[in-house]
Amino acid sequence: MPPEPMPSAPPPSGRKWLVIGVAVLLIAGLVVGNGVASRFASDTRLRAWTDAQAVPSVSVVQPGRVAGAVSLDLPGRLEAYARAALYARVGGYLKGWTVDIGAPVKAGQVLAEIEAPDLDQQLLQARASLASAEASEALAEVTAKRWQALTGSNAVSVQAIEEKVADYRVKQAQTKAARANVDRLQTMTGFKSIVAPFDGTVTARNTDMGALINADNGSGPPLFVIADVRRLRLYVNVPQSFVPGVRQGTKAQVTVPEYPARVFVAAVEASSQAVDPASGTTRVQLAVDNAAGELMPGAFASVRLELPRPAEVLSVPSSALLFGQDGLRIATVDAGNRVVLKKVTVARDLGRVIEIASGLAAGDRVIESPPDGIAQGDPVHVIGDAPPPGRSGKS
């Protein structure tokens, strides 16, 4: 027998469809609500993370204390304590020289001889003129005495006697002039010998045998240059702010490139007592003992001056300094991690380190490298402190 057909399920009633629809709506509402809540939470976390990232992170340092003396390093130039450029006072030809560069000489020592035939002839002529003037004076003296003896005899007039006496006085004056000319030429003859004015060393010789010598040619090179190098002058330009500490007698350490391991001692002798407006420095002269002759005039030298420090000075990295229209400032961080800008005065710029004279306290937290655009009151995060709320450190 064929199987009997299964009875079909009755169609769902309207109540069941209502329940199914409500369930679907509830599920869809839960899904949408969960998505909206998740999106809102994500936006909240993003805003918090963005706000935290907007606060710059900075590293801070404590100002260093600089105490004791100030070590001031300056370039200097060595010069001879006494230096003379010797020129010729008479014209002629160089007959010969006796010393060359580097030779030690004594005061009055002959360095060279000049042959001056024109001067020799002028001297001979002057002596002949003097002899003629002396003869004329002697004749005028005898004549005046004879005429004076006739005074009161009515043989000659008083006018004639006075004329003879006046002529004698004229001849006396002419004799004195001729003698002065001879003395002048004799003195000039002495300048045919070029002599050393003081004990020293020949540092230059700019002539040779047979060279034409022009008298009083101060515009050209000197025949010889003599320098006393047993003691040297050392010149340095001291910045204006340090001039009060550079007093007479202040000691300095001197080094030169040719003796890198040697230290020479110098002492301040004088100051120009004026500030050069172009460089803002004062020229200071020091004296260096050079009895051994190791130092050379004209050489470069490094000078270290130890100066007393008037007060305690704080030092900060040069990267901490801010330049603006309000002058030099330094950014510090207060207890609430907010920026405090302080106007400061620089005592000395050492390159990587700046010494601050005023405007900064020893306990300040100085921002080592302040970011661009930092302003008064800006919040910052100090590296090493706890991160601000909402900042997890993950991107």
XYZ file of C-alpha atoms in Angstrom:
395
model
C 0.000 0.000 0.000
C 1.375 3.447 -0.760
C 2.466 5.430 2.275
C 0.204 7.968 3.559
C 1.277 11.609 2.930
C 2.710 13.571 5.848
C 0.499 16.299 7.097
C 1.964 19.828 6.167
C 2.938 22.336 8.947
C 0.387 24.910 9.557
C 1.378 28.399 8.397
C 2.714 30.667 11.153
C 0.267 32.796 12.766
C 0.459 36.660 12.784
C 1.629 36.698 16.441
C 4.716 34.680 15.591
C 5.651 37.067 12.764
C 5.391 39.970 15.166
C 7.736 38.316 17.640
C 10.237 37.535 14.902
C 10.158 41.148 13.650
C 10.674 42.602 17.112
C 13.635 40.277 17.696
C 15.204 41.301 14.405
C 14.734 44.951 15.270
C 16.259 44.461 18.702
C 19.271 42.693 17.231
C 19.742 45.435 14.609
C 19.417 48.107 17.290
C 22.021 46.383 19.421
C 24.412 46.163 16.479
C 23.933 49.824 15.542
C 24.210 51.002 19.149
C 27.366 48.977 19.701
C 28.877 50.490 16.532
C 27.979 54.028 17.573
C 29.352 53.499 21.100
C 32.545 51.992 19.706
C 32.977 54.887 17.275
C 32.368 57.441 20.048
C 34.896 55.754 22.331
C 37.419 55.627 19.490
C 36.923 59.341 18.757
C 37.343 60.144 22.451
C 40.593 58.187 22.632
C 41.821 59.848 19.396
C 41.111 63.328 20.765
C 42.883 62.512 24.004
C 45.869 61.079 22.129
C 45.996 64.098 19.771
C 45.872 66.528 22.701
C 48.646 64.628 24.421
C 50.752 64.655 21.267
C 50.261 68.443 20.929
C 52.157 68.980 24.202
C 55.861 69.102 23.239
C 58.324 66.883 25.065
C 61.424 68.676 26.289
C 64.553 67.755 28.182
C 65.686 70.036 30.995
C 69.061 70.675 32.619
C 70.131 72.402 35.785
C 72.384 75.483 35.354
C 75.984 74.718 36.167
C 77.857 76.701 38.771
C 81.048 78.401 37.588
C 83.246 79.503 40.466
C 86.848 80.575 40.892
C 88.941 82.556 38.441
C 88.019 83.351 34.846
C 90.328 81.846 32.289
C 90.457 84.251 29.353
C 92.200 82.952 26.214
C 93.169 85.586 23.654
C 95.427 85.796 20.595
C 98.446 88.080 20.867
C 101.357 89.409 18.872
C 104.967 89.557 20.052
C 107.012 92.659 19.300
C 110.558 93.688 20.144
C 110.852 95.776 23.276
C 112.997 98.274 21.336
C 113.152 98.465 17.541
C 114.918 100.952 15.273
C 114.798 101.279 11.500
C 118.047 102.869 10.322
C 118.048 105.215 7.318
C 120.872 107.204 5.726
C 121.315 110.904 6.522
C 123.814 111.437 3.688
C 123.669 110.461 0.021
C 126.293 108.445 -1.802
C 127.216 104.826 -2.384
C 127.481 102.023 0.142
C 131.158 101.374 0.681
C 130.597 98.178 2.645
C 128.641 96.526 5.485
C 129.952 94.523 8.410
C 126.919 92.688 9.850
C 124.131 90.602 8.392
C 120.690 89.544 9.623
C 120.679 87.655 12.888
C 123.992 89.134 14.039
C 124.133 90.543 17.586
C 125.417 94.119 17.766
C 126.465 96.528 20.491
C 125.491 100.161 20.872
C 127.765 102.349 18.690
C 128.984 99.445 16.558
C 129.503 100.375 12.877
C 127.153 98.460 10.621
C 128.032 100.006 7.242
C 130.045 102.812 5.621
C 128.771 105.233 2.990
C 131.082 106.865 0.473
C 129.935 110.467 -0.033
C 132.389 112.427 -2.263
C 129.943 115.308 -2.711
C 129.775 115.813 1.035
C 133.551 115.658 1.321
C 133.903 118.436 -1.265
C 131.270 120.530 0.469
C 133.233 120.217 3.687
C 136.453 121.327 1.979
C 134.648 124.312 0.473
C 133.158 125.217 3.831
C 136.555 125.085 5.519
C 138.010 127.365 2.849
C 135.103 129.786 3.325
C 135.775 129.726 7.064
C 139.446 130.525 6.537
C 138.516 133.443 4.276
C 135.996 134.725 6.815
C 138.537 134.476 9.652
C 141.090 136.451 7.577
C 138.519 139.134 6.784
C 137.574 139.286 10.464
C 141.201 139.706 11.523
C 141.738 142.535 9.030
C 138.508 144.236 10.086
C 139.561 143.929 13.750
C 142.933 145.628 13.112
C 141.307 148.368 11.039
C 138.630 149.050 13.655
C 141.235 149.288 16.424
C 143.370 151.738 14.413
C 140.420 153.969 13.638
C 139.278 153.844 17.274
C 142.766 155.050 18.276
C 142.177 158.200 16.244
C 139.136 159.124 18.272
C 139.395 162.705 19.547
C 142.210 163.690 17.143
C 139.839 165.312 14.655
C 141.731 163.381 11.943
C 138.713 161.236 11.107
C 135.030 161.622 11.692
C 133.062 159.728 14.276
C 130.914 158.334 11.458
C 133.932 156.732 9.782
C 135.069 155.160 13.056
C 131.627 153.671 13.677
C 131.554 152.257 10.139
C 134.884 150.432 10.713
C 133.663 149.014 14.020
C 130.400 147.888 12.417
C 132.318 146.256 9.560
C 134.360 144.323 12.110
C 131.170 143.056 13.770
C 129.817 142.000 10.375
C 133.007 140.052 9.707
C 132.670 138.377 13.108
C 129.135 137.255 12.235
C 130.267 135.944 8.852
C 133.004 133.967 10.555
C 130.509 132.421 12.981
C 128.215 131.464 10.095
C 131.108 129.877 8.180
C 132.209 127.992 11.316
C 128.638 126.744 11.906
C 128.479 125.500 8.327
C 131.751 123.612 8.802
C 130.451 122.090 12.038
C 127.242 121.031 10.298
C 129.082 119.338 7.462
C 131.462 117.662 9.888
C 128.470 116.331 11.762
C 126.956 115.112 8.504
C 130.240 113.419 7.698
C 129.795 111.380 10.852
C 126.573 109.992 9.386
C 128.588 108.251 6.691
C 128.905 105.489 9.283
C 125.681 103.619 10.097
C 125.931 102.628 13.773
C 123.710 100.594 16.101
C 121.703 102.815 18.500
C 121.506 100.124 21.206
C 122.422 96.524 21.936
C 120.297 94.177 19.889
C 120.030 91.935 16.855
C 119.992 92.796 13.170
C 116.566 91.698 11.923
C 116.743 93.213 8.417
C 119.374 94.345 5.914
C 118.053 96.000 2.745
C 121.238 97.195 1.042
C 124.490 95.894 -0.398
C 127.895 97.120 -1.540
C 127.757 99.740 -4.263
C 124.094 100.499 -3.762
C 123.009 104.091 -4.354
C 122.016 105.698 -1.062
C 119.485 108.526 -1.006
C 119.662 110.802 2.009
C 116.611 111.002 4.310
C 114.621 108.572 2.153
C 112.181 107.631 4.877
C 109.592 106.427 2.375
C 111.686 103.472 1.228
C 112.917 100.426 3.127
C 115.462 101.092 5.898
C 119.074 100.071 5.402
C 119.059 98.054 8.625
C 116.562 97.171 11.357
C 117.848 96.610 14.870
C 115.684 94.986 17.538
C 116.311 94.365 21.215
C 114.810 90.883 21.689
C 116.116 90.204 25.193
C 112.697 91.419 26.337
C 109.542 91.409 24.259
C 106.283 93.297 24.282
C 103.119 91.210 23.916
C 99.963 92.950 22.697
C 96.457 91.541 23.205
C 92.985 93.012 22.695
C 90.885 92.444 25.808
C 87.057 92.586 25.533
C 85.554 95.592 27.272
C 83.703 93.540 29.930
C 86.980 92.000 31.163
C 89.129 95.148 31.160
C 88.505 96.016 34.861
C 90.021 92.666 35.875
C 93.206 93.166 33.843
C 95.295 95.237 36.205
C 98.962 96.128 36.056
C 101.039 93.167 37.182
C 98.458 90.524 36.218
C 100.253 87.340 35.204
C 99.553 85.510 31.952
C 100.554 82.181 30.452
C 101.929 82.402 26.909
C 102.291 79.607 24.368
C 103.640 79.754 20.822
C 103.236 77.256 17.953
C 106.961 76.482 17.714
C 107.078 75.348 21.373
C 103.703 73.633 21.954
C 104.814 72.050 25.243
C 106.378 75.222 26.685
C 104.609 77.846 28.755
C 106.141 81.316 29.085
C 105.181 83.840 31.734
C 104.186 87.436 30.947
C 103.017 90.329 33.101
C 100.691 93.211 32.239
C 102.633 96.481 31.931
C 100.223 99.004 30.450
C 96.825 99.525 28.881
C 95.664 101.947 26.208
C 92.864 103.097 28.556
C 90.544 103.362 25.562
C 88.048 101.099 23.803
C 88.327 100.575 20.072
C 84.801 101.308 18.741
C 85.310 98.897 15.832
C 86.106 95.832 17.949
C 84.942 96.787 21.445
C 88.311 95.838 22.915
C 91.134 97.549 24.779
C 94.763 97.091 23.762
C 96.869 95.739 26.625
C 100.671 95.460 26.695
C 102.488 92.661 28.499
C 106.225 92.128 28.991
C 107.899 88.762 28.350
C 111.426 87.861 29.424
C 113.343 86.503 26.423
C 116.895 86.342 27.745
C 117.362 82.917 26.106
C 116.255 84.308 22.730
C 113.669 81.556 22.188
C 110.816 83.867 21.219
C 110.810 85.918 18.031
C 109.344 89.377 17.459
C 106.379 89.451 15.133
C 105.296 85.929 16.139
C 101.745 84.876 17.024
C 101.097 83.794 20.612
C 98.191 82.400 22.629
C 97.672 84.270 25.905
C 95.751 82.943 28.902
C 94.814 85.500 31.551
C 93.565 84.344 34.951
C 91.106 86.988 36.134
C 89.137 87.096 39.384
C 85.417 86.429 39.014
C 83.313 89.178 40.668
C 80.386 86.850 41.496
C 79.075 83.350 40.984
C 78.143 82.719 37.367
C 75.755 80.071 36.013
C 76.388 78.191 32.786
C 73.884 76.641 30.359
C 74.201 74.961 26.937
C 74.289 77.420 24.082
C 71.262 75.630 22.533
C 69.119 76.909 25.434
C 69.477 80.535 24.376
C 66.545 82.180 22.565
C 67.060 85.218 20.324
C 64.152 87.547 19.705
C 62.908 91.108 19.644
C 62.791 91.057 23.453
C 66.501 90.271 23.647
C 68.216 87.149 24.923
C 65.955 84.796 26.877
C 66.021 81.292 28.318
C 62.992 78.985 28.540
C 62.502 77.326 31.948
C 59.825 74.944 33.279
C 57.895 75.714 36.473
C 56.403 73.245 38.957
C 53.255 72.918 36.829
C 55.269 71.966 33.718
C 54.556 75.276 32.028
C 57.061 77.448 30.200
C 58.533 80.505 31.922
C 60.680 82.748 29.699
C 63.440 84.627 31.518
C 65.455 87.518 30.123
C 69.155 86.975 30.792
C 72.497 88.732 30.424
C 75.397 86.797 28.911
C 78.724 87.046 30.727
C 80.791 85.028 28.289
C 80.178 82.951 25.160
C 82.372 79.842 25.163
C 80.846 78.277 22.069
C 78.958 75.206 23.322
C 78.472 76.702 26.791
C 77.110 80.145 27.691
C 77.917 81.796 31.013
C 74.942 83.774 32.341
C 75.632 86.875 34.437
C 72.048 87.642 35.527
C 68.413 86.625 35.048
C 68.718 82.933 35.941
C 68.491 81.104 39.284
C 70.514 78.069 40.252
C 67.383 75.962 40.840
C 65.716 76.694 37.504
C 64.894 73.853 35.148
C 66.256 75.049 31.802
C 64.898 73.617 28.549
C 67.990 72.351 26.771
C 66.672 72.804 23.202
C 63.398 74.770 23.205
C 61.135 74.045 20.180
C 60.289 76.745 17.690
C 57.394 78.981 18.620
C 57.520 78.239 22.328
C 55.732 80.922 24.331
C 55.152 81.978 27.914
C 52.772 79.603 29.729
C 52.841 76.807 27.134
C 52.422 73.323 28.677
C 55.296 70.907 28.129
C 56.070 67.331 29.013
C 59.440 66.920 30.649
C 61.182 63.783 29.454
C 61.530 61.428 32.396
C 58.334 62.582 34.124
C 55.151 60.487 34.080
C 53.263 60.871 30.777
C 50.174 63.051 30.891
C 46.741 61.399 31.092
C 45.438 59.998 27.827
C 48.906 59.411 26.395
C 49.813 55.751 26.159
C 52.875 56.200 24.042
C 51.435 54.118 21.214
C 50.404 55.498 17.889
